[in-house]
Short mmCIF file of C-alpha atoms in Angstrom, two decimals:
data_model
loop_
_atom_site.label_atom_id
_atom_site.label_comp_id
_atom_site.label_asym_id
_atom_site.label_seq_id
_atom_site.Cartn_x
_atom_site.Cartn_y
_atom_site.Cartn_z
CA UNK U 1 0.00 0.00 0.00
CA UNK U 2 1.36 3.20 -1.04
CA UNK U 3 0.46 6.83 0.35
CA UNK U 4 1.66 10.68 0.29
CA UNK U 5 3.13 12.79 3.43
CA UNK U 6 2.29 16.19 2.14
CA UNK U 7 4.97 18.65 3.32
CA UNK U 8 5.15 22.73 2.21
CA UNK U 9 7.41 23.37 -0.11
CA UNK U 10 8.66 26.60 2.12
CA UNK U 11 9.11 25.49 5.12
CA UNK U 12 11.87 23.26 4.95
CA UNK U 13 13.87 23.46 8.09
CA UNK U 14 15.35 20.12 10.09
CA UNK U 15 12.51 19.98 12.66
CA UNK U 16 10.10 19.64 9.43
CA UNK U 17 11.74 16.93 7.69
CA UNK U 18 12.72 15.12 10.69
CA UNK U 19 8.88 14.57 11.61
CA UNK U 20 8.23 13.32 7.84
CA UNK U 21 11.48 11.11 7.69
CA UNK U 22 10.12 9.60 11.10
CA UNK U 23 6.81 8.75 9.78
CA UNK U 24 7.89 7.60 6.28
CA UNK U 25 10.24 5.03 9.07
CA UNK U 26 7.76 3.89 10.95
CA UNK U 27 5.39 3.11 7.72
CA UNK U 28 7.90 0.44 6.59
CA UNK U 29 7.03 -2.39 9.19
CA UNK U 30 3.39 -2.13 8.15
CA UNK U 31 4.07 -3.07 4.67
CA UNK U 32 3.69 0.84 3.37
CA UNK U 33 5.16 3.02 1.30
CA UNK U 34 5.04 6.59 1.79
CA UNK U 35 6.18 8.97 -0.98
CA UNK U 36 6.81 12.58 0.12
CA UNK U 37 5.05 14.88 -1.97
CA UNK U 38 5.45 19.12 -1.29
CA UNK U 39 2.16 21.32 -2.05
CA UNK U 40 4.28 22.93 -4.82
CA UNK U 41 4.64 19.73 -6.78
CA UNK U 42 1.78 18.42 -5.79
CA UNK U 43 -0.42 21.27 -8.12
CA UNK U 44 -4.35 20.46 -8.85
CA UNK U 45 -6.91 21.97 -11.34
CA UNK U 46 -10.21 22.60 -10.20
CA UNK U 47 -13.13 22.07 -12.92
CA UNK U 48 -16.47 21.97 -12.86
CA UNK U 49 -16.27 17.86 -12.14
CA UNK U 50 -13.67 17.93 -9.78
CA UNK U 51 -9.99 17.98 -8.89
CA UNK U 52 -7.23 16.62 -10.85
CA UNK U 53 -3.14 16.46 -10.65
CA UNK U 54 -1.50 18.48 -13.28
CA UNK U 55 0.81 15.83 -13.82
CA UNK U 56 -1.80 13.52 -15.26
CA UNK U 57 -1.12 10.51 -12.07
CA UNK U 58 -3.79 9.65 -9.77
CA UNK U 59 -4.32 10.62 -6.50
CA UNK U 60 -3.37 8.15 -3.44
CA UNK U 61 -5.50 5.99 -1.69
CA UNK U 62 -4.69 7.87 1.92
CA UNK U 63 -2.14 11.03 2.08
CA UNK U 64 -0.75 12.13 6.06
CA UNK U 65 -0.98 16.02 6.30
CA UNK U 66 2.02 17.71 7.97
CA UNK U 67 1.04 20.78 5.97
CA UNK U 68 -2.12 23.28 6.54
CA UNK U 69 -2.54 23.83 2.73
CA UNK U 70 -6.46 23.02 3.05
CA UNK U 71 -6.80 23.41 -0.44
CA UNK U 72 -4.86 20.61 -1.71
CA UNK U 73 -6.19 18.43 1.07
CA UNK U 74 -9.63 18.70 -0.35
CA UNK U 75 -8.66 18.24 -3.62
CA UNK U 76 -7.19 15.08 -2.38
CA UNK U 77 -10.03 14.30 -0.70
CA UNK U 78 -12.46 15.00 -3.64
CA UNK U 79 -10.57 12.56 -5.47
CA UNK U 80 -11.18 9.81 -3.12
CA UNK U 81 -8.05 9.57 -0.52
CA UNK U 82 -8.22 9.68 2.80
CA UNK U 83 -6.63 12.22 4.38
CA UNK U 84 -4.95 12.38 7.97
CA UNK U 85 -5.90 15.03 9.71
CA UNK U 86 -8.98 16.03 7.28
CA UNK U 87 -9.06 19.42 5.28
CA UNK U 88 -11.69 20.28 7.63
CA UNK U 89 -10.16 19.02 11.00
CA UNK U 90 -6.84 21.02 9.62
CA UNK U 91 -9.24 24.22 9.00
CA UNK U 92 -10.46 24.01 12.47
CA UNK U 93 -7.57 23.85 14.10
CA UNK U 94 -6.01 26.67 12.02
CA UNK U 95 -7.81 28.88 13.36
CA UNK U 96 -8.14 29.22 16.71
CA UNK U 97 -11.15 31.58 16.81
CA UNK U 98 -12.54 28.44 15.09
CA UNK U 99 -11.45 25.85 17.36
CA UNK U 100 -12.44 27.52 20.14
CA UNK U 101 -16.10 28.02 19.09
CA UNK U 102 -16.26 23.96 17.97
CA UNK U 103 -15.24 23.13 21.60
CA UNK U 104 -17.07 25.45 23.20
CA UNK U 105 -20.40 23.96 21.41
CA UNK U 106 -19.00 20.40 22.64
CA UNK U 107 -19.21 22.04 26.55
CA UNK U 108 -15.08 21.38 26.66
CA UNK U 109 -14.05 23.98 29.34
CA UNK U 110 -11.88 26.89 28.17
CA UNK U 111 -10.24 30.28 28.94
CA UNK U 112 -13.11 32.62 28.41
CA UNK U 113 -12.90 34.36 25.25
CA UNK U 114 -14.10 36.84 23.08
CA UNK U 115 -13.56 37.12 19.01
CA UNK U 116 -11.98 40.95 18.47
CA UNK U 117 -14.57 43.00 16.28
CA UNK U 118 -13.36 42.21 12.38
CA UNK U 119 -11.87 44.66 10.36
CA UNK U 120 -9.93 44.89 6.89
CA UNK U 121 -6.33 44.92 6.98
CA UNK U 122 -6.13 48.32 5.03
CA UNK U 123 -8.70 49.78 7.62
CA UNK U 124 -8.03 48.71 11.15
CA UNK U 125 -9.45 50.21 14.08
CA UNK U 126 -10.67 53.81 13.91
CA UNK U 127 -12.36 53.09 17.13
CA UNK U 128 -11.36 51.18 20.07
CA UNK U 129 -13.75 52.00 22.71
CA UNK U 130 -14.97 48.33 22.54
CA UNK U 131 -11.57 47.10 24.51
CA UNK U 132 -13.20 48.86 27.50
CA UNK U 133 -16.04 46.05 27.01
CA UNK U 134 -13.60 43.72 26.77
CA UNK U 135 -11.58 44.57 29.94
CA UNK U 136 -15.14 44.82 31.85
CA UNK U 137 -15.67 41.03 30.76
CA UNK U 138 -12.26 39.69 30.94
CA UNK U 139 -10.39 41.84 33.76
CA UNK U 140 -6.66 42.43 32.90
CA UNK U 141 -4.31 41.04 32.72
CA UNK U 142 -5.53 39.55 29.69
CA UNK U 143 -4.34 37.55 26.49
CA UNK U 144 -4.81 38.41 22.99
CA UNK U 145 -4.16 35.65 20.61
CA UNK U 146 -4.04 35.79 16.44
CA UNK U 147 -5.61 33.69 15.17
CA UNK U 148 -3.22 31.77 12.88
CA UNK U 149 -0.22 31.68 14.66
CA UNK U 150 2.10 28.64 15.64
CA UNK U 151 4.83 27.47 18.09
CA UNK U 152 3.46 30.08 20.79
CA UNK U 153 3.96 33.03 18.40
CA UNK U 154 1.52 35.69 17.82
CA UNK U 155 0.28 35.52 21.35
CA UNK U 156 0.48 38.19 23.89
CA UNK U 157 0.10 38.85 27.39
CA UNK U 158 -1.44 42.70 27.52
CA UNK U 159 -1.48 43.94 31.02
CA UNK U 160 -3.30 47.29 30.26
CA UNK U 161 -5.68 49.21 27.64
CA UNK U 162 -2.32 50.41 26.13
CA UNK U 163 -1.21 47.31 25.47
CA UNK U 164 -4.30 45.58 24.36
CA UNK U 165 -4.25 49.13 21.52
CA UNK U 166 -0.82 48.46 20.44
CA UNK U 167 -0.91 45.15 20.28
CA UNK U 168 -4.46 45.12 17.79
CA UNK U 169 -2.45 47.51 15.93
CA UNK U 170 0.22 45.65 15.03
CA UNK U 171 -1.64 42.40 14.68
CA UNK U 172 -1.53 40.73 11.24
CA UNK U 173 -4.63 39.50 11.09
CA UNK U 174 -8.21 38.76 12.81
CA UNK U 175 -7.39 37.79 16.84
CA UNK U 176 -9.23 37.01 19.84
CA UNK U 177 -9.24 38.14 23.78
CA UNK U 178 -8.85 35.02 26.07
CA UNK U 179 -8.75 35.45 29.86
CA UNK U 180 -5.49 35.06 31.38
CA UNK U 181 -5.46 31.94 33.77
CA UNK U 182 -2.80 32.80 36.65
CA UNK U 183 -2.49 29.83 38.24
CA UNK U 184 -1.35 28.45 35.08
CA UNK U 185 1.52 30.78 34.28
CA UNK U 186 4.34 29.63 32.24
CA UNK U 187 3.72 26.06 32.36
CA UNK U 188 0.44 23.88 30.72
CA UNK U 189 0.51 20.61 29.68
CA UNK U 190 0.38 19.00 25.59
CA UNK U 191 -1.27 15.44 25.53
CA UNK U 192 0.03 14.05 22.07
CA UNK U 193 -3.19 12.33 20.88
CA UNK U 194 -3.50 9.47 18.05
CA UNK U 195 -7.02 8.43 17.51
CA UNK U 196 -8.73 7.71 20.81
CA UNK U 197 -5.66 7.28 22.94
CA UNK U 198 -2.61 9.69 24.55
CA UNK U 199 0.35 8.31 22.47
CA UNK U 200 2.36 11.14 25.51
CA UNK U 201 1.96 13.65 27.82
CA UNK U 202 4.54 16.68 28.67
CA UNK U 203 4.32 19.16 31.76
CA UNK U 204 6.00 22.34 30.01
CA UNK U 205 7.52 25.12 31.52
CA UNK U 206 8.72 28.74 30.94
CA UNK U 207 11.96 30.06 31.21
CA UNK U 208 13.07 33.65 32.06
CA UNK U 209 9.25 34.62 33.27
CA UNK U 210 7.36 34.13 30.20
CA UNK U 211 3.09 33.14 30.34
CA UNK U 212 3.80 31.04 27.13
CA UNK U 213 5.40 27.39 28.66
CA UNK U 214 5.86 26.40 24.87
CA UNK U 215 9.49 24.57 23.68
CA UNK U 216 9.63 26.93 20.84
CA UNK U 217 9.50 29.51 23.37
CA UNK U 218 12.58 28.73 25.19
CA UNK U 219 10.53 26.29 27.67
CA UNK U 220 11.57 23.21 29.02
CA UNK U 221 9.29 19.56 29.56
CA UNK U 222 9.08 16.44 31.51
CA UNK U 223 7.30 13.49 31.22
CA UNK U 224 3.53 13.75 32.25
CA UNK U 225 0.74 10.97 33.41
CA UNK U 226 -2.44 12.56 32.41
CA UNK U 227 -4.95 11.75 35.03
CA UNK U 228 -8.23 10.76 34.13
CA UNK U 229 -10.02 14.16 33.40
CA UNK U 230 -6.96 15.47 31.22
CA UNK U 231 -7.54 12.42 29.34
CA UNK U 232 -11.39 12.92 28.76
CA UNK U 233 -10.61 16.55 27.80
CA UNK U 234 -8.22 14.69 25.05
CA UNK U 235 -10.47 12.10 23.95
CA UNK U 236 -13.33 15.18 24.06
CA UNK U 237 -11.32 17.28 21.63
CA UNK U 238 -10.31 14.80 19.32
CA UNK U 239 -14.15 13.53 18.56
CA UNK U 240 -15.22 17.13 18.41
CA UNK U 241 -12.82 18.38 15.90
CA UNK U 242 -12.57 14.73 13.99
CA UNK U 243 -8.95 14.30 14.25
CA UNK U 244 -6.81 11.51 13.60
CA UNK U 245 -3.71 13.11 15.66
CA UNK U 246 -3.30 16.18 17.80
CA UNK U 247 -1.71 18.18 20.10
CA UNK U 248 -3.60 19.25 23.01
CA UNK U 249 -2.72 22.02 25.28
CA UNK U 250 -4.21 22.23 28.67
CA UNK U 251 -4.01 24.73 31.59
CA UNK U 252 -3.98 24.62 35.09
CA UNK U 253 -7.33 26.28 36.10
CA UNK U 254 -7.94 26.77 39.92
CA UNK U 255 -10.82 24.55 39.69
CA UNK U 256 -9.54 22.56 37.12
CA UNK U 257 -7.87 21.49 33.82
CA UNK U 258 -9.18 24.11 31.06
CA UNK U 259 -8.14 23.55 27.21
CA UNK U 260 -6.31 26.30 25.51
CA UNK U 261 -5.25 25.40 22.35
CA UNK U 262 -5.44 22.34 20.00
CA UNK U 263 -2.61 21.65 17.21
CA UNK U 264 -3.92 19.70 14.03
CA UNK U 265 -0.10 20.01 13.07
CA UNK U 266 2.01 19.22 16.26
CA UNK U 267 5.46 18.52 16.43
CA UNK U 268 6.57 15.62 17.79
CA UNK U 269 10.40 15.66 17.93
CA UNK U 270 10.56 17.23 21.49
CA UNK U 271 8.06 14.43 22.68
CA UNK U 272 10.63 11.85 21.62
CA UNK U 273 13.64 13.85 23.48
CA UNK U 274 11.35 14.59 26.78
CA UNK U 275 9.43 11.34 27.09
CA UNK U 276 11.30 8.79 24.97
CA UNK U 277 8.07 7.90 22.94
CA UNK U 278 8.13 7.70 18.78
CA UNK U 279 4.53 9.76 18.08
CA UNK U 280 5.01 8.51 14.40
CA UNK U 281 4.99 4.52 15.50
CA UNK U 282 1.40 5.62 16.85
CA UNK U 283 0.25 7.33 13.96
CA UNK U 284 1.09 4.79 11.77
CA UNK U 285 -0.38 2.15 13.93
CA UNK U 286 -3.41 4.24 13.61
CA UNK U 287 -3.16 4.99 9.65
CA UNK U 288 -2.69 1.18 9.18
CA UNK U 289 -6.00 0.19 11.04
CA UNK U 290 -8.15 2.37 9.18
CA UNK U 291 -6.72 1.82 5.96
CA UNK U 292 -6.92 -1.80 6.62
CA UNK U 293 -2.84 -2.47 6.67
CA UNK U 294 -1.60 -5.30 8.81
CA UNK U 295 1.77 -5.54 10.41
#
């Protein structure tokens, strides 16, 4: 059996090709071939009947996304393949304006948070008496978050109505106010998730002071045991947002665990240095059941 890993074509650091290299690895023992495929080479015209490769081959039976290029995944899709995580899980978790409102249907507790007013990138805001709303709702400090944003970037802790102006101004895109959960500072938790189970678990930490506990960040980790309610909050994110694999962030709330952020598109490479567990031996394990592949 023979499927895609679809990378980008632009981000092409170690860290990216390490996680695809891993999984391609761990396909081999199942009896699969994995052939990596970039969303540059990888081009499709749209028509009135469907999707099709511009270089005239079919599509594969089953394609692993480590990209967010949602187009191509439902072209791949609307040629028949089965796609982990699905264009529309991926589009969900993309956004996290998106996610939040999925979870938040599903009851999953969260930060409280309000969607920022939208505007048009060439307007802005003439007018930002609404942040006073905001502050009523939320107290301060609070936390604005973009919402596209990765690796713990483009999220900020604003600790007054300056802030909270400066920071919409120089925001590259729509964003959201989340309440800032104290007891929580600088350290959260990511549950690695594959399918229905928690492939790992990581208690992160900040360094130097920051909110943000994320790696990227200039955090640190240690192995984790999620108790029983982390692990529901997993399990409760994964069926809501219909994902095959996922990294799920959770806070410390005072009365307790709260989600705060859930990664279609996690890297695993720091799970494997922290905890000593291959993520990609579990998502293959997974991509083999449902495909029907047998060790």
């Amino acid at each position: 059996m023979t499927g895609w890993i679809v990378q980008s074509a632009f981000l092409t650091t170690e860290k990216f090709s390490w996680q695809a290299e891993a999984i391609a690895a761990a396909a081999r023992p199942f009896g699969v071939s994995l052939e990596m495929r970039d969303n540059a080479g990888a081009l499709f015209e749209w028509s009135g009947d469907g999707a099709r490769l511009l270089s005239g081959e079919r599509a594969p039976g089953f394609a692993i996304a480590l990209d967010k290029d949602i187009p191509l995944l439902r072209a791949l899709e609307l040629c028949g393949a089965r796609v982990f995580n699905s264009a529309d899980a991926v589009e969900l978790c993309d956004d996290k304006m998106k996610t939040h409102m999925r979870l938040s249907a599903a009851g999953i507790p969260m930060p409280r948070t309000i969607s920022a007013p939208m505007t048009y990138r060439a307007v802005g805001y003439a007018d930002f008496s609404f942040v006073d709303r905001v502050i009523g709702a939320l107290g301060l400090p609070l936390v604005i978050k973009e919402c596209y944003g990765s690796f713990g970037q483009q999220v900020y802790l604003a600790n007054d109505p300056d802030d909270i102006v400066r920071l919409l101004k120089n925001a590259g895109g729509p964003a959201l106010f989340q309440e800032y959960i104290a007891f929580s500072h600088g350290r959260d938790l990511r549950l690695y998730m594959v399918g229905d189970s928690c492939a790992a678990a990581m208690a992160r930490s900040s360094s130097g002071g920051d909110f943000r506990a994320n790696i990227s960040q200039g955090g640190s980790a240690a192995r984790h045991t999620p108790s029983p309610e982390e692990l529901s909050l997993g399990r409760a994110c994964m069926r809501a947002l219909g994902l095959d694999f996922a990294g799920v962030d959770i806070l410390f709330g005072r009365d307790g665990p709260l989600v705060c952020e859930v990664n279609s598109n996690a890297h695993f490479k720091s799970a494997l240095s922290f905890t000593g567990v291959d993520i990609s031996a579990d998502i293959m394990a997974h991509v083999a059941r449902e495909m029907g592949a047998s060790r």
